[in-house]
Short mmCIF file of C-alpha atoms in Angstrom, two decimals:
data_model
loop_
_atom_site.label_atom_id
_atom_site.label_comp_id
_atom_site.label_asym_id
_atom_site.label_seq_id
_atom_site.Cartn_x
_atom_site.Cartn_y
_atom_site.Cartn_z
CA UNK A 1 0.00 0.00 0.00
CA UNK A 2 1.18 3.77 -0.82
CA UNK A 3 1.44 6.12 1.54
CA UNK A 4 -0.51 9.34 1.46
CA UNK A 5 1.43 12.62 1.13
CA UNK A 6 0.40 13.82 4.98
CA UNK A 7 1.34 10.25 5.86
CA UNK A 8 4.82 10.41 4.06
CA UNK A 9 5.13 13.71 5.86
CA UNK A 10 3.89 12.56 9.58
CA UNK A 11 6.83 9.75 9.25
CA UNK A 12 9.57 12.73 8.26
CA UNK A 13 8.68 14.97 11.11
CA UNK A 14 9.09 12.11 13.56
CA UNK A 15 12.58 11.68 11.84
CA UNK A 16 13.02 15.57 11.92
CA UNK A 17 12.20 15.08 15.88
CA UNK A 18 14.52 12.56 16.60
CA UNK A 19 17.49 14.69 14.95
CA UNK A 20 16.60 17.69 16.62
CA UNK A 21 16.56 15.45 19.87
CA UNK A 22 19.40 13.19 19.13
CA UNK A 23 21.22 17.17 18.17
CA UNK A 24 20.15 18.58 21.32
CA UNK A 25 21.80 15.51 23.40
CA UNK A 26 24.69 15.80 21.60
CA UNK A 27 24.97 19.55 22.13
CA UNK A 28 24.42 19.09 25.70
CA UNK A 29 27.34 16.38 26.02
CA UNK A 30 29.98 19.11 24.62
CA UNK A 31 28.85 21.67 26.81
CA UNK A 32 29.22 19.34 29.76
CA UNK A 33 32.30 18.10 28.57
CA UNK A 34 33.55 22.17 27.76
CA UNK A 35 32.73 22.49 31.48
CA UNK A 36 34.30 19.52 33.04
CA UNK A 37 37.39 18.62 31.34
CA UNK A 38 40.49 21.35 31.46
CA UNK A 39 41.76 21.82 28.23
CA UNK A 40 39.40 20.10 25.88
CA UNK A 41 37.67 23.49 24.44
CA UNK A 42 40.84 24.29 23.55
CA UNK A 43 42.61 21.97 21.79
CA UNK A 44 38.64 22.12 20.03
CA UNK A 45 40.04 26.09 19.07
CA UNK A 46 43.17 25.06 18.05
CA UNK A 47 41.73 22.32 15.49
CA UNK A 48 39.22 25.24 13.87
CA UNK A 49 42.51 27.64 13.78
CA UNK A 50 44.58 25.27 11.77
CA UNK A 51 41.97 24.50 9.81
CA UNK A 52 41.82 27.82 8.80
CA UNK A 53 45.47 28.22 8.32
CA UNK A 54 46.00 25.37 6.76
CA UNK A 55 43.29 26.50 4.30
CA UNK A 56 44.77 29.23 3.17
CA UNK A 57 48.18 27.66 2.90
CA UNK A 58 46.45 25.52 0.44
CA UNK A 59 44.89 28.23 -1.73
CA UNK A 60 48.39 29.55 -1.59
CA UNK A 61 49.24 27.03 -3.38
CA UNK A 62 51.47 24.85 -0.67
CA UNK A 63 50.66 21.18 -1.80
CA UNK A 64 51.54 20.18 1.80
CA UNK A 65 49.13 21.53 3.54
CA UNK A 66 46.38 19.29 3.55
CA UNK A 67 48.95 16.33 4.45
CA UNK A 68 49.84 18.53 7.42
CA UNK A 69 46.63 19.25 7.61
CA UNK A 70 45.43 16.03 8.22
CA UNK A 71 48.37 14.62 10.65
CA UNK A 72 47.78 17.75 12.82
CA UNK A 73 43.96 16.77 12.88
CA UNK A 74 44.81 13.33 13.69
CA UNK A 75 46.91 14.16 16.61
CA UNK A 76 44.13 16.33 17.67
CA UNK A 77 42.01 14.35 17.93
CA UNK A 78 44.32 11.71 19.66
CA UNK A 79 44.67 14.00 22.37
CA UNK A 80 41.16 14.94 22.54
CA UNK A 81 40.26 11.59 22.85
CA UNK A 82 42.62 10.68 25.71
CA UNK A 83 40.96 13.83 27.79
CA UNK A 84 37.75 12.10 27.46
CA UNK A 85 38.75 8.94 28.47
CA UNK A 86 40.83 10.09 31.05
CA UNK A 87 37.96 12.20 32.31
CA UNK A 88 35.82 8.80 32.43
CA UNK A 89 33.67 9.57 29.55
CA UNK A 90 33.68 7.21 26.77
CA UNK A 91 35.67 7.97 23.95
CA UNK A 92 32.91 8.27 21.27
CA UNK A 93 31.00 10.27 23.67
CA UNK A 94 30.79 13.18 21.51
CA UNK A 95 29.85 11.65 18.45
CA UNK A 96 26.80 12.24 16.60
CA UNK A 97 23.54 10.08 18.15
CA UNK A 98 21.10 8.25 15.94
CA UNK A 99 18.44 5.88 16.82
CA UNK A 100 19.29 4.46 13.37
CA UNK A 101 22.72 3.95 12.69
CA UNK A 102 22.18 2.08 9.40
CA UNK A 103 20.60 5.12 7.73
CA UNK A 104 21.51 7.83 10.18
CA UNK A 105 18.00 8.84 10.83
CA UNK A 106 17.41 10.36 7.44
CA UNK A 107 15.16 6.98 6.55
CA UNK A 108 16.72 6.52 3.28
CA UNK A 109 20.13 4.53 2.39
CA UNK A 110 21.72 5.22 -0.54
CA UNK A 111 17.85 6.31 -2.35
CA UNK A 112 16.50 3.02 -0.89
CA UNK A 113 14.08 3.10 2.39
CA UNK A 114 16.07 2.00 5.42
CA UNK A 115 14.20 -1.24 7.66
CA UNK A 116 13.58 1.85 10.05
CA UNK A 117 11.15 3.51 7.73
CA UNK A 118 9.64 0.76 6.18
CA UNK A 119 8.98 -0.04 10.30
CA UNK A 120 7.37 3.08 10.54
CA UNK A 121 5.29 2.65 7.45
CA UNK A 122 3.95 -0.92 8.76
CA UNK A 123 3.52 0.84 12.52
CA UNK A 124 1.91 3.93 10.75
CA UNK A 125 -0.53 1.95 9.08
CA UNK A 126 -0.90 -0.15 11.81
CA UNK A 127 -2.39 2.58 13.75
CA UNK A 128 -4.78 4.13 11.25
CA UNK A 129 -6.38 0.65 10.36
CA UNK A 130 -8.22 0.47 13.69
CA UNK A 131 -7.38 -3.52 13.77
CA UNK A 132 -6.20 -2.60 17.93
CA UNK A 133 -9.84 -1.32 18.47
CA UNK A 134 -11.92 -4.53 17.02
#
């Protein structure tokens, strides 16, 4: 069975919800981690800095700079990571959230409906039939 267009629709704002929710959790994590590990915000600054730097090294023309670039990041990141941990947070802690990590909560994977949202269509439908009232 098709979906209607306001069903279609219903389905994307629950997976608009659960990014704004799974965003807002995520948000919240780096501002408690901002507040309760020393140093982390700023090794954060120093990554968008030499990004920036970096950048314009590139459109400069140095072919370096995005190998630089990237073994900076890396080591970066390294660090950040051992803060976490250290801290007693796990290390992916301030990763992106999904409920769907196959299709990350967009529905669709690679043009093709993830199991998620063909879930939602059978629970959708499910609801509207009226078969739980008889």
């Amino acid at each position: 069975m098709a979906l209607t267009n306001t069903q279609y629709n219903s389905i994307m704002r629950e997976y608009e919800e659960r990014q704004r929710k799974n965003r807002r959790l995520l948000e919240e994590r780096t501002d408690q981690v901002y507040r309760q590990v020393e140093g982390y915000r700023s090794l954060c600054n120093q990554a968008a800095s030499l990004s920036v730097s970096q950048g314009k090294k590139l459109l400069e023309g140095d072919r370096d700079a995005l190998v630089d670039l990237k073994g900076s990041l890396a080591s970066l990141s390294l660090q950040k990571q051992r803060l976490l941990t250290e801290a007693g947070f796990p290390s992916n802690y301030l990763e992106p959230v999904y409920n769907c990590p196959d299709c990350k909560d967009t529905g669709y994977i690679e043009g093709q409906k993830c199991h998620c949202f063909r879930q939602a269509i059978v629970r959708l439908l499910y609801e509207q039939s009226g078969i739980r009232d008889m």
